[in-house]
Coordinates of C-alpha atoms in Angstrom, one line a residue:
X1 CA 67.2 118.0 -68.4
X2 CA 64.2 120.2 -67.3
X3 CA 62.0 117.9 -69.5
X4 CA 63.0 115.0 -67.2
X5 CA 62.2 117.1 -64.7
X6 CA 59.0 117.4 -65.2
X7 CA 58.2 114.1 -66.4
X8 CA 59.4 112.7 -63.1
X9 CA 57.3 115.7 -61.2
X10 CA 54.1 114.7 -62.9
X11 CA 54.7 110.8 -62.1
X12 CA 54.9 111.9 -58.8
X13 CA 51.9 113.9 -58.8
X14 CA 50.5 111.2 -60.2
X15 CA 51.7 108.5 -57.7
X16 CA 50.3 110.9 -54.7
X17 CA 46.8 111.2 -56.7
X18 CA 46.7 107.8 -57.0
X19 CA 47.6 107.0 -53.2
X20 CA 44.7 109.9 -52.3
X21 CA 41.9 108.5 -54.2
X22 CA 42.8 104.8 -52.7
X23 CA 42.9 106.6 -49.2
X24 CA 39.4 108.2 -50.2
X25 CA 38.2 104.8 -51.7
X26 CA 39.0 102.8 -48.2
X27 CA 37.5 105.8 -45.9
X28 CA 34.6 106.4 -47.6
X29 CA 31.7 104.1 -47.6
X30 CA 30.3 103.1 -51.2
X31 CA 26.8 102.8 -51.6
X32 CA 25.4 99.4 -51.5
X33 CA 24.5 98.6 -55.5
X34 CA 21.2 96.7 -55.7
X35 CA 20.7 93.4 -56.6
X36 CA 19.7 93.1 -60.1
X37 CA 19.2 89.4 -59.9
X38 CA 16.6 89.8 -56.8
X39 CA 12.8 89.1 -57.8
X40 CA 11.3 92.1 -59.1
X41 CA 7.5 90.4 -58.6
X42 CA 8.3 89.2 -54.9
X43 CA 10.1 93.4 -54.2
X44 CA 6.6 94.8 -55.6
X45 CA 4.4 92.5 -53.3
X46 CA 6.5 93.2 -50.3
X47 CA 6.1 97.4 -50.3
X48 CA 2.8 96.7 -51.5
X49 CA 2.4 94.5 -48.0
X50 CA 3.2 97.8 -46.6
X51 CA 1.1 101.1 -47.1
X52 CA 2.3 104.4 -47.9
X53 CA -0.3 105.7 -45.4
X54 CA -1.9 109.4 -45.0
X55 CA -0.7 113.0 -45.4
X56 CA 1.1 114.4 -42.2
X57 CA -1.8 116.9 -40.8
X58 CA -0.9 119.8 -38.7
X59 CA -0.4 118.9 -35.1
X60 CA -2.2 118.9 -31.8
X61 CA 0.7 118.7 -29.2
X62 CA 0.9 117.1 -26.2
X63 CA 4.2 117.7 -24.6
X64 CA 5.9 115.0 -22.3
X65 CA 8.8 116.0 -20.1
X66 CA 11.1 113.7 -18.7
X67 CA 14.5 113.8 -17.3
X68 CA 16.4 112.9 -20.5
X69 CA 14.2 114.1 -23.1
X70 CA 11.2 116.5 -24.6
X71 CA 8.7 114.9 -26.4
X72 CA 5.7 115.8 -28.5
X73 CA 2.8 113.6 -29.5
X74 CA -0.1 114.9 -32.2
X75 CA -3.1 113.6 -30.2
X76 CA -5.4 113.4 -33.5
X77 CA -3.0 110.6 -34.7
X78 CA -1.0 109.5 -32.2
X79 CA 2.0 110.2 -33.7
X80 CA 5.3 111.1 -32.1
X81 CA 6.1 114.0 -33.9
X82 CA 9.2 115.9 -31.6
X83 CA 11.8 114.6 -29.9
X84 CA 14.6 117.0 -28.2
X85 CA 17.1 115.2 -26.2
X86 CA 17.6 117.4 -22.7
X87 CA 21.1 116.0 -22.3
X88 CA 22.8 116.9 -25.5
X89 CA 23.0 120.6 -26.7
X90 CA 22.6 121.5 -30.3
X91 CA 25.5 121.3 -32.6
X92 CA 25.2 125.2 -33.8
X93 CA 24.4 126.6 -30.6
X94 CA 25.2 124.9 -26.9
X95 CA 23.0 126.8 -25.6
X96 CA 20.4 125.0 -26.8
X97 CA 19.1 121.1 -26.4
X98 CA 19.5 119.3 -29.3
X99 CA 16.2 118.4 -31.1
X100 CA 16.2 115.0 -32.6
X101 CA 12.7 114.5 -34.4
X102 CA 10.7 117.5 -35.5
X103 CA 7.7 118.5 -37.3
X104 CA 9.0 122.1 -38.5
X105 CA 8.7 123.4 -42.1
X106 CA 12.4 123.1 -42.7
X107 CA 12.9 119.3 -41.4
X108 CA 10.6 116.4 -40.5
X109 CA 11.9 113.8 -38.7
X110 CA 9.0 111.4 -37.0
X111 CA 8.1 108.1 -35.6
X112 CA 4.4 106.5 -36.5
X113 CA 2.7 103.3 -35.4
X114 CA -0.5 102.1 -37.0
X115 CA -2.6 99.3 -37.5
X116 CA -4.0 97.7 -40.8
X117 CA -7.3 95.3 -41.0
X118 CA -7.3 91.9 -43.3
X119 CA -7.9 94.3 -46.3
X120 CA -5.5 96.3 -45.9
X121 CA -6.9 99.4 -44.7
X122 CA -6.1 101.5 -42.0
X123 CA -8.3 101.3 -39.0
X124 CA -8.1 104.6 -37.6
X125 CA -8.5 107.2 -40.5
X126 CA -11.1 108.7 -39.7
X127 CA -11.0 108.8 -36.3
X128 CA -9.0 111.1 -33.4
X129 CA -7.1 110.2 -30.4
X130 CA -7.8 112.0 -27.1
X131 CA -5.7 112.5 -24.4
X132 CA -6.7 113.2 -20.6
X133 CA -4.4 116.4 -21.0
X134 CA -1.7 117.9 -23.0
X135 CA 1.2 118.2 -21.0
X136 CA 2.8 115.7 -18.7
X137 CA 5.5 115.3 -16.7
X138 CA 8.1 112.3 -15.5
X139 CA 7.6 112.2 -11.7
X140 CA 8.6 109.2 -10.8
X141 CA 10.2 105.7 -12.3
X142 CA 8.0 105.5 -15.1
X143 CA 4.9 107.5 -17.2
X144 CA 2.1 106.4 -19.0
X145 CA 0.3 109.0 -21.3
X146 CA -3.2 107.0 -22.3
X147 CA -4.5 108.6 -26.2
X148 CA -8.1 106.2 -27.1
X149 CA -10.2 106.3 -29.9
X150 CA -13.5 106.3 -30.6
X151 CA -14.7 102.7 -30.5
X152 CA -15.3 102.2 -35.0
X153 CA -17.5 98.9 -35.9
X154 CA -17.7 97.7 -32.5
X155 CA -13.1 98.0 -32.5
X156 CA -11.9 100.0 -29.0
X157 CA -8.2 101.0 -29.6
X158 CA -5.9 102.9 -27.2
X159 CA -2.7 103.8 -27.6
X160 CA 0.0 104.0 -24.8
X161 CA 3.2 105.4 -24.7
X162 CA 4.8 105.1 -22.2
X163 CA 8.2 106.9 -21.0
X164 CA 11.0 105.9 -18.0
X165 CA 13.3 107.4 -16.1
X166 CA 16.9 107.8 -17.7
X167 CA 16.2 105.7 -20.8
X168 CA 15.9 106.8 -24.2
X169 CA 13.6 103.7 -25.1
X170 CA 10.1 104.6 -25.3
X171 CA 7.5 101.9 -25.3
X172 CA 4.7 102.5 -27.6
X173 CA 1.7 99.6 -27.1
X174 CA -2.2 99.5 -28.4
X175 CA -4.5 97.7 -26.5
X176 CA -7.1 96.6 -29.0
X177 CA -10.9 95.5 -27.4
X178 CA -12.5 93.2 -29.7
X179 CA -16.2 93.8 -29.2
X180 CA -17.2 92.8 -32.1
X181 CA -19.2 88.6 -32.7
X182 CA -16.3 87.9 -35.0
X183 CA -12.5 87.6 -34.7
X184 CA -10.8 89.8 -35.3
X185 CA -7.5 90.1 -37.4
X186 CA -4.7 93.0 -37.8
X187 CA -1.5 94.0 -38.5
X188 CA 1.1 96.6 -36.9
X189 CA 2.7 99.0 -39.0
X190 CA 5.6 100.8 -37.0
X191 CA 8.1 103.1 -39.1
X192 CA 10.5 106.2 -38.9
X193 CA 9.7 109.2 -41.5
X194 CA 12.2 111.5 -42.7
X195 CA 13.3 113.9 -45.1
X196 CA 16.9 113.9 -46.8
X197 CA 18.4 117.0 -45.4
X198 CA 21.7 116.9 -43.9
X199 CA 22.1 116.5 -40.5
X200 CA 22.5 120.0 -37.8
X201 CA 26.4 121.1 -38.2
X202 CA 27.3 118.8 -41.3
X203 CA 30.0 120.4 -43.3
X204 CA 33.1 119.2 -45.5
X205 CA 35.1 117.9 -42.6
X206 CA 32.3 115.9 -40.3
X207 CA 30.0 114.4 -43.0
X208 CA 29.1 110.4 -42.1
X209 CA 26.1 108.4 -43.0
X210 CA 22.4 109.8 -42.5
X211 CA 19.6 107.9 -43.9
X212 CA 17.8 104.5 -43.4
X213 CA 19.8 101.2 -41.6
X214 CA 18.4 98.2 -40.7
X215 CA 19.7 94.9 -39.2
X216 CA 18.4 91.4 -39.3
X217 CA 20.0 88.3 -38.8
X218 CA 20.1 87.2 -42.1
X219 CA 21.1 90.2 -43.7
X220 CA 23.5 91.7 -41.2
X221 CA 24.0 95.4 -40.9
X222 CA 22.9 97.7 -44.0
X223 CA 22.4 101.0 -44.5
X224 CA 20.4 101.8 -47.8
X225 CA 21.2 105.3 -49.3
X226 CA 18.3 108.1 -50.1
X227 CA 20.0 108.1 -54.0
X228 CA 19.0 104.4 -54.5
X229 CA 15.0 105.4 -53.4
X230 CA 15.4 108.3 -55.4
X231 CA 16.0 106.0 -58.0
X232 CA 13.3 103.4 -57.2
X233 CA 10.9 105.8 -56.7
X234 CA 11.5 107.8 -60.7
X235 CA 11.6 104.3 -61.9
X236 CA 8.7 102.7 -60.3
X237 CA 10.8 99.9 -59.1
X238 CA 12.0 98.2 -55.7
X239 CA 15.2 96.9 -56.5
X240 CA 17.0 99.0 -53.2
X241 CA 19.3 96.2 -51.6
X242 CA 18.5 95.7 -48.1
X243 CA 16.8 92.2 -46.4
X244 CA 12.7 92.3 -47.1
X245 CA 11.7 89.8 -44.1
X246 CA 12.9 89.2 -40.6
X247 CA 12.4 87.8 -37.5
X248 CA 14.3 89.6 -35.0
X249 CA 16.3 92.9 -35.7
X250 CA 15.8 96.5 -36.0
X251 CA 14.8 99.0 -38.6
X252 CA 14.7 102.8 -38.6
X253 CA 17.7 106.2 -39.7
X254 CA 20.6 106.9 -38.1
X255 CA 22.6 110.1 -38.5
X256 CA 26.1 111.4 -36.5
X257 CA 25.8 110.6 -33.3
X258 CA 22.2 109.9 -32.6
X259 CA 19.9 107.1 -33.9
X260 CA 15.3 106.4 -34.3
X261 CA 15.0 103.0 -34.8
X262 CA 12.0 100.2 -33.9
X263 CA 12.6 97.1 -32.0
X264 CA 12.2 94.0 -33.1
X265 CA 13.1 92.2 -30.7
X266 CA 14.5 93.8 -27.5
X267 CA 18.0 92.5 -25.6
X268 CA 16.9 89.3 -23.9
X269 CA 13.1 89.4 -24.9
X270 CA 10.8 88.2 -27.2
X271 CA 10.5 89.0 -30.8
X272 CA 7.3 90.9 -31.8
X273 CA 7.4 88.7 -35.0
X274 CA 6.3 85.3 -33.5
X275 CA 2.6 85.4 -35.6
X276 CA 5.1 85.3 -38.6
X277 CA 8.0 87.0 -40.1
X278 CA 7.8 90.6 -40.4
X279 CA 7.9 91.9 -43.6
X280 CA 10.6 95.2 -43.8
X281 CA 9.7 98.5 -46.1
X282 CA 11.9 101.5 -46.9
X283 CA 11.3 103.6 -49.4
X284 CA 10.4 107.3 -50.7
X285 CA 7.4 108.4 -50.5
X286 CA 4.9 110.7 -52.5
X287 CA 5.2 113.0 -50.1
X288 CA 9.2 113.3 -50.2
X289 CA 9.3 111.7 -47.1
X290 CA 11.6 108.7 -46.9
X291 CA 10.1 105.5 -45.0
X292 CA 11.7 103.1 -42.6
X293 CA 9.6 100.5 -41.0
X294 CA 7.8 97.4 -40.6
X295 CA 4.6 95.2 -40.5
X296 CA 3.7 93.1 -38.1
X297 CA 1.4 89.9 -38.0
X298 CA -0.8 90.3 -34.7
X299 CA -2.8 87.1 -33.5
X300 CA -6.2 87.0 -34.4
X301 CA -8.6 88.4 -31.6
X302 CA -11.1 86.4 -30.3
X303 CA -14.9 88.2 -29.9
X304 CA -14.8 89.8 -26.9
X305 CA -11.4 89.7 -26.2
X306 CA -8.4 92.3 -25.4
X307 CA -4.9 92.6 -27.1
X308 CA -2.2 94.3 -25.9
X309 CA 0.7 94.9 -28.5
X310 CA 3.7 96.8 -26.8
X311 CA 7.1 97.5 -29.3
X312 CA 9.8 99.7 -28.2
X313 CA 11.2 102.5 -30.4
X314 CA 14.7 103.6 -29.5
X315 CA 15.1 107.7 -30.1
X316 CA 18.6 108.7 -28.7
X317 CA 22.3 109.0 -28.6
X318 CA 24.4 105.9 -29.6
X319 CA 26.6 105.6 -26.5
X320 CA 27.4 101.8 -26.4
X321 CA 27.0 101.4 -22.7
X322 CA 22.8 102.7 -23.7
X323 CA 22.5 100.7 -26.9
X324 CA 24.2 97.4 -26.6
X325 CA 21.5 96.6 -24.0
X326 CA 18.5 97.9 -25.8
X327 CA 18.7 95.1 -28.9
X328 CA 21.4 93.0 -29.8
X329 CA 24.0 94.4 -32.4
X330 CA 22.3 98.3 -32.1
X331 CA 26.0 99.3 -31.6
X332 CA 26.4 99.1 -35.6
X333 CA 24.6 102.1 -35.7
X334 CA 27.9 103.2 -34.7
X335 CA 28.9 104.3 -38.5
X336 CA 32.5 103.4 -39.0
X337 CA 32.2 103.0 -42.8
X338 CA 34.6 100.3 -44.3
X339 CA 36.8 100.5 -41.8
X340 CA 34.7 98.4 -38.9
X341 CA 36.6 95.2 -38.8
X342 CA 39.6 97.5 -37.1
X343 CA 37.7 100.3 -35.1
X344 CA 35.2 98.0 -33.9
X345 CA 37.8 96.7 -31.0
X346 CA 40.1 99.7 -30.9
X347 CA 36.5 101.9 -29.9
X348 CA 36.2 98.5 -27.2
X349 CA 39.9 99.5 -26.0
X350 CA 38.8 103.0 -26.0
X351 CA 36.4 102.4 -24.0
X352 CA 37.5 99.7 -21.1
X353 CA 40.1 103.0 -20.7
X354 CA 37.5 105.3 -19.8
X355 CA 36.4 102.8 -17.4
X356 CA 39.6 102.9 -16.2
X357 CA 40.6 106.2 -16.2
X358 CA 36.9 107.8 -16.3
X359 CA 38.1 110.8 -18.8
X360 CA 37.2 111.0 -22.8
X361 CA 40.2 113.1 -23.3
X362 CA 43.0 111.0 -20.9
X363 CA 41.6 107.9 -22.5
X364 CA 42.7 109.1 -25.8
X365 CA 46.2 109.9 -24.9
X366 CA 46.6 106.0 -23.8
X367 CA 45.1 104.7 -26.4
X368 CA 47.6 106.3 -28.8
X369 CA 50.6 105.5 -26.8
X370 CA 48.7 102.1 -26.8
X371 CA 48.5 101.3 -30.3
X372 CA 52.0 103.6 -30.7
X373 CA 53.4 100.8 -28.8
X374 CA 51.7 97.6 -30.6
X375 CA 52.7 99.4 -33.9
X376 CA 56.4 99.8 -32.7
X377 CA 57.9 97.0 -35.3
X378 CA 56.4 98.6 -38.2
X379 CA 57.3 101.9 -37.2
X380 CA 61.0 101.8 -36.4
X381 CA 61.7 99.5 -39.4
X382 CA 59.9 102.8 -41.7
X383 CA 62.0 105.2 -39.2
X384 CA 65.1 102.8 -39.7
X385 CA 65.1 103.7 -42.8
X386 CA 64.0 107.0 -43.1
X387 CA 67.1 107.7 -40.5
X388 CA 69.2 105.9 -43.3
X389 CA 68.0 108.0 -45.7
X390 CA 69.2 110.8 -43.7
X391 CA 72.4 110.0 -42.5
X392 CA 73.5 109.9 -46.3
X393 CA 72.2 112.7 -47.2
X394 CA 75.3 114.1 -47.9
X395 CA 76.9 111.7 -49.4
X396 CA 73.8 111.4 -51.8
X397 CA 74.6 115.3 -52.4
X398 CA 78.3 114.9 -53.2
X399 CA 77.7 112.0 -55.9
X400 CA 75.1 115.0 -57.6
X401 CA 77.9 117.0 -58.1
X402 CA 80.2 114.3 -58.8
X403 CA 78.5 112.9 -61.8
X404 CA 76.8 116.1 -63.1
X405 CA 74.2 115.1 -65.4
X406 CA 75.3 111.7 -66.1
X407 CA 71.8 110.1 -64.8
X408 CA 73.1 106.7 -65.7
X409 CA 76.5 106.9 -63.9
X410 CA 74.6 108.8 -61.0
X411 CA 71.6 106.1 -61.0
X412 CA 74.3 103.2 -60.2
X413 CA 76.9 105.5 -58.0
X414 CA 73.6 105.6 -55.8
X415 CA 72.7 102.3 -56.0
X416 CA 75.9 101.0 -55.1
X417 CA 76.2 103.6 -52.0
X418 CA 72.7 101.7 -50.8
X419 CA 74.0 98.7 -51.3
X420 CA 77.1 99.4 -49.5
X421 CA 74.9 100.9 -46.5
X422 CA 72.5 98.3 -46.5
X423 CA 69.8 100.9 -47.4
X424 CA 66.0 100.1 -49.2
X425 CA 64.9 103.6 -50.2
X426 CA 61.8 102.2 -50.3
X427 CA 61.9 100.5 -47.2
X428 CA 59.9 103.2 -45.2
X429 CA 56.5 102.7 -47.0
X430 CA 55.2 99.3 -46.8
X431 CA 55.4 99.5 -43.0
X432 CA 53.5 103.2 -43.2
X433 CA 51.0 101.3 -45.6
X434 CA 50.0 98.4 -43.1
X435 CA 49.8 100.8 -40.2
X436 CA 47.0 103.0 -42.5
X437 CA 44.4 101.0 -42.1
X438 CA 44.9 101.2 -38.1
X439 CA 44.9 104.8 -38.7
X440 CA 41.9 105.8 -40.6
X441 CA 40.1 103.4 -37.9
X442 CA 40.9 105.2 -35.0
X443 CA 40.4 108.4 -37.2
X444 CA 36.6 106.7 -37.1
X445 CA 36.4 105.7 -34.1
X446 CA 37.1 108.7 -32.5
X447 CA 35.2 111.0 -34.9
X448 CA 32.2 108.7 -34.6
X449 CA 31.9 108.5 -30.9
X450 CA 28.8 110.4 -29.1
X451 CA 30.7 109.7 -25.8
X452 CA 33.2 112.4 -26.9
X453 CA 30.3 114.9 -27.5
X454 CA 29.8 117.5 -24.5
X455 CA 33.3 115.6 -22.4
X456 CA 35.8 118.0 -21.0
X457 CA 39.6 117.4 -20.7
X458 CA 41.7 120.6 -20.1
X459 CA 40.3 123.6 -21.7
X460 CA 38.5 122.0 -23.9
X461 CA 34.5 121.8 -22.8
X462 CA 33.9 119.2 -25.4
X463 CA 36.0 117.5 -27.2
X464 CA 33.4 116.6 -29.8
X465 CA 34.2 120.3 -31.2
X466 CA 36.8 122.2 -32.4
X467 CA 39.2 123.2 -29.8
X468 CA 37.7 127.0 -29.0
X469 CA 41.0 128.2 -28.2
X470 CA 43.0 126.8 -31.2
X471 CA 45.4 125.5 -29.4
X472 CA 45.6 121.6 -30.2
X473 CA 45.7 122.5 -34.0
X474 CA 48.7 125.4 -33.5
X475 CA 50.6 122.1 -31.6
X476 CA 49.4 119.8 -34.4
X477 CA 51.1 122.3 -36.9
X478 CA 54.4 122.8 -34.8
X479 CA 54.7 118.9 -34.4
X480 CA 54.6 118.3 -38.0
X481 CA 57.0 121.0 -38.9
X482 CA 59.8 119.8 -36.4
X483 CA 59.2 115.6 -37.6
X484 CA 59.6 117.3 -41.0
X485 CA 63.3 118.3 -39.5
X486 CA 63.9 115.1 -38.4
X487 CA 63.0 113.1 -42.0
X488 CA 65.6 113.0 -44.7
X489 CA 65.2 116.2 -46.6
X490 CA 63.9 115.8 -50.3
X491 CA 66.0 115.8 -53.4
X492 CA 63.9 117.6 -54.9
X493 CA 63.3 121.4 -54.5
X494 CA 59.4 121.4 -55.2
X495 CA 59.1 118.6 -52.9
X496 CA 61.2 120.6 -49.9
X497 CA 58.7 123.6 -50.3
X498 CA 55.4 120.8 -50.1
X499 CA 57.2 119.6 -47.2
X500 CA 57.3 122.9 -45.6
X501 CA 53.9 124.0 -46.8
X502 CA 51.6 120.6 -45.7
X503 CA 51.9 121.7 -42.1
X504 CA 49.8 124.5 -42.5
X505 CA 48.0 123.1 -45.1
X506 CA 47.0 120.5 -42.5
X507 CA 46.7 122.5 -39.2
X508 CA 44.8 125.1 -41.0
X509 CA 41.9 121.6 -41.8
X510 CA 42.5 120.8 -38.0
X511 CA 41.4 123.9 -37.3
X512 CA 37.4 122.4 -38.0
X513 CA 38.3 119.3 -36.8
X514 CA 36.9 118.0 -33.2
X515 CA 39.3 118.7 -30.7
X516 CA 39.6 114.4 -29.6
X517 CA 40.8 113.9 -32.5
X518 CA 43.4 116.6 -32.8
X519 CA 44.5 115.3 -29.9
X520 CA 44.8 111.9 -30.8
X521 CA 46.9 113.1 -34.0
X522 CA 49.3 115.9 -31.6
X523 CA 50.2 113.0 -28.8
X524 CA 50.8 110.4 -31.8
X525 CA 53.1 113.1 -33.3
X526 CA 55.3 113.7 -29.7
X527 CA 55.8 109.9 -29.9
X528 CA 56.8 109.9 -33.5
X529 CA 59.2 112.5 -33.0
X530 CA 60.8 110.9 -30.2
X531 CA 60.8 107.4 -31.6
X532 CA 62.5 109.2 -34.6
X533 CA 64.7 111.0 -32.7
X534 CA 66.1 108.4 -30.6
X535 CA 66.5 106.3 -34.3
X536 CA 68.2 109.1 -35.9
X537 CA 71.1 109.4 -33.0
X538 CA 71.6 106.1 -33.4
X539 CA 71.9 105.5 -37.2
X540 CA 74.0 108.5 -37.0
X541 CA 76.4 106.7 -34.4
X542 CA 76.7 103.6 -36.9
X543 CA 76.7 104.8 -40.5
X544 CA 79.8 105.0 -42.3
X545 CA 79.6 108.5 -44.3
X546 CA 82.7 109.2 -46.4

């Protein structure tokens, strides 16, 4: 007898392992495999198109202060080599403004632009930007900071950056004098650098993608993981999966929350790859430093002529209502894993409520009662039965005793007594099972969005963090004890104490979890518990218990 016992205790565990790794499979986002089939000779001349380019030399700041963020240029190379983000505290201290690029010893995080003759050289090696001064401030719509270069073999080149009001897009553009009796032909190189570390306040419970994206309209959305350049790079290969040419797109890292990335081709303007298609590059470098960018053909310059080349770089937060009109499809950045397809729309819903309502935290608490409600056939046929389940409980307990340890006898007494009820006891998971994937998308949606980051509702300051007074994840724990009253109770001993013990076992994980999405999971419980209650009274009323 105890044997069968514990044969059926270890299929369990073994169902529940099963149903958990599944779970983990659908949440968490595999890394793209390369394709093996893809040209080796045509990878090797593309990142050959593109140079690795110099060693990062210490830097000769020029600070530019606007009212959204903090930059810092080197003025030898031009360079944009800091970034803090005035609007957005750090995720260890508030105190603090959250720095998005940096140049420090312990992370580097950067944004270069270059330029490349016919033979593939840089232009400006040798040579050293100057500025009219090193500090600058916004005062006004827009700013232009001016960095020129020593005219080289008859080539002027300045670069401009320049920096408006409110925006996170900073416009980066050489002008090029061709003074020179011959034309004169280049290229653009424009790329992100940055090392692998983990993202400020990544831990067990809040890790999502960090590392290089880029989307084109042939090859969609992709992100292209630092293990797979790892492996190109020991290997001496290029066989990392993501599209090599493009017309029109973006390309740069993203990380929680916030996103560097270079325009291709800016909402409702032109694409800066009209001289022909631009030719895409990411990859580790010698220097550790991973690479994200592209090369652009630039018409040729006639003797004596001027060029201006402006591209936008994008350094910021990824709040749709910024980045949906900065490039076409730059909400993707948005890192939902596998489970886009459904939080896509539900973060649309999400948001038309702010709109409506004009509070993160409010918005939340209707968009569960929301999707409560358009869930409501699948959830009271699974409460249906659970309530079943419940009101025979005893019944179920006096055919135990009745037939002793005669599992045969027992096994058909019970089936009979089902039949006789009109009871599936398995008739409450296949509608929990097509409501999970609505789950773990609003479980994304909500621990994805920057818009929850530094929004108030209640006592909570921000509901991108964990609730400072505990109080959500103490409501979270008390709600799942009580629906535990209200299911049928387990048959089994060890499986009444797990039901007891997985409400602290999950309030004390809640406890690190952002306080929007405790919320979320606390109002979804109060309407469980009532839609259960109600179905319990009333399965009660009707079933016949002898």
């Amino acid at each position: 007898m105890e044997s069968n016992n514990d044969l059926k205790r270890m299929m369990a565990f073994a169902v529940v392992a099963v149903i958990i790794l599944l779970a983990w499979e659908f949440i968490s986002p595999r890394p793209p495999q390369p394709e093996q089939a893809a040209s080796q000779e045509t990878a090797a001349q593309q990142t050959a198109a593109a140079p690795a380019g110099t060693d990062l030399a210490p830097t000769k700041p020029i600070t530019v202060t606007t009212d959204t963020l903090k930059a810092v240029i080197d003025e030898n190379s031009g360079d944009l080599r800091g970034l803090d983000l005035l609007k957005h505290n750090a995720t260890s201290d508030a105190s603090k403004t959250f720095t998005l690029l940096s140049d420090s010893r312990e992370h580097k995080y950067l944004a270069q632009s270059l330029l490349i003759d016919a033979k593939g050289n840089y232009l400006l090696q040798d040579s050293q930007f100057k500025a009219a001064q090193n500090s600058y401030t916004l005062n006004g719509d827009k700013l232009e900071v001016r960095l020129s270069a020593p005219e080289t073999d008859g080539i002027q080149v300045d670069k401009v950056y320049t920096f408006s009001k409110g925006s996170y897009v900073i416009d980066v553009r050489f002008d090029i004098t061709n003074n020179t009796a011959e034309p004169l032909k280049l290229d653009g190189v424009y790329r992100v650098l940055r090392d692998n570390s983990k993202p400020e306040g990544s831990g067990y419970f809040n890790q999502t993608y960090a590392g290089p994206v880029v989307f084109t309209p042939e090859g969609k959305f992709q992100k292209v993981q630092f293990g797979d350049l790892d492996d190109d790079f020991t290997s001496r290969r290029d066989t990392a999966d993501y599209q090599r040419t493009a017309q029109s797109g973006w390309i740069g890292f993203t990380q929680h929350y916030f996103t560097t990335v270079w325009i291709l081709q800016p909402k409702d303007g032109n694409s800066i790859c009209q001289n022909g298609a631009c030719l895409l590059d990411i990859k580790r470098r010698s220097d550790n430093l991973y690479s994200a960018g592209v090369r652009v053909p630039l018409p040729a310059i006639a003797a004596g002529q001027k060029l201006s080349v402006p591209v936008e770089l994008y350094a910021g937060p990824q709040e749709y209502s910024v980045i949906t009109k900065v490039a076409d499809d730059l909400e993707r950045v948005k890192d939902y894993g596998r489970t886009h397809i459904v939080a896509a729309p539900l973060f649309q819903l999400l948001n038309w409520l702010h709109g409506m309502v004009g509070n993160w935290g409010w918005s939340i608490v209707l968009l569960t009662i929301i999707v409560k409600t358009l869930l409501l056939p699948l959830t009271n046929a699974s409460y249906r039965s659970m309530a079943k389940m419940r009101a025979v409980a005893p019944k179920l307990e006096m055919l135990k005793k009745q037939h002793g340890d005669d599992r045969m006898a027992l096994q058909q007494a019970m089936m009979k007594m089902y039949k006789e009820e009109k009871i599936n006891p398995l008739g409450g998971c296949l509608p929990m099972l097509l409501q999970f994937p609505v789950f773990i998308g609003l479980y994304w949606v909500l621990f994805a969005s920057v818009e929850l980051r530094q929004a108030s509702w209640g006592w909570v300051a921000d509901l991108a963090r964990p609730d400072p007074m505990y109080i959500l994840p103490i409501l979270m724990a008390i709600t799942m004890f009580l629906q535990t009253r209200l299911s049928p109770p387990p048959s089994d001993p060890m499986q009444a104490k797990m039901m007891k013990i997985m409400p602290l076992v999950f309030s004390a994980m809640f406890f690190f979890f952002p306080a929007g999405l405790v919320l979320y999971y606390v109002v979804n419980n109060l309407l469980s518990m009532a839609q259960q209650w109600l179905i319990n009274r009333k399965i009660a009323a009707t079933t016949r218990v002898r």
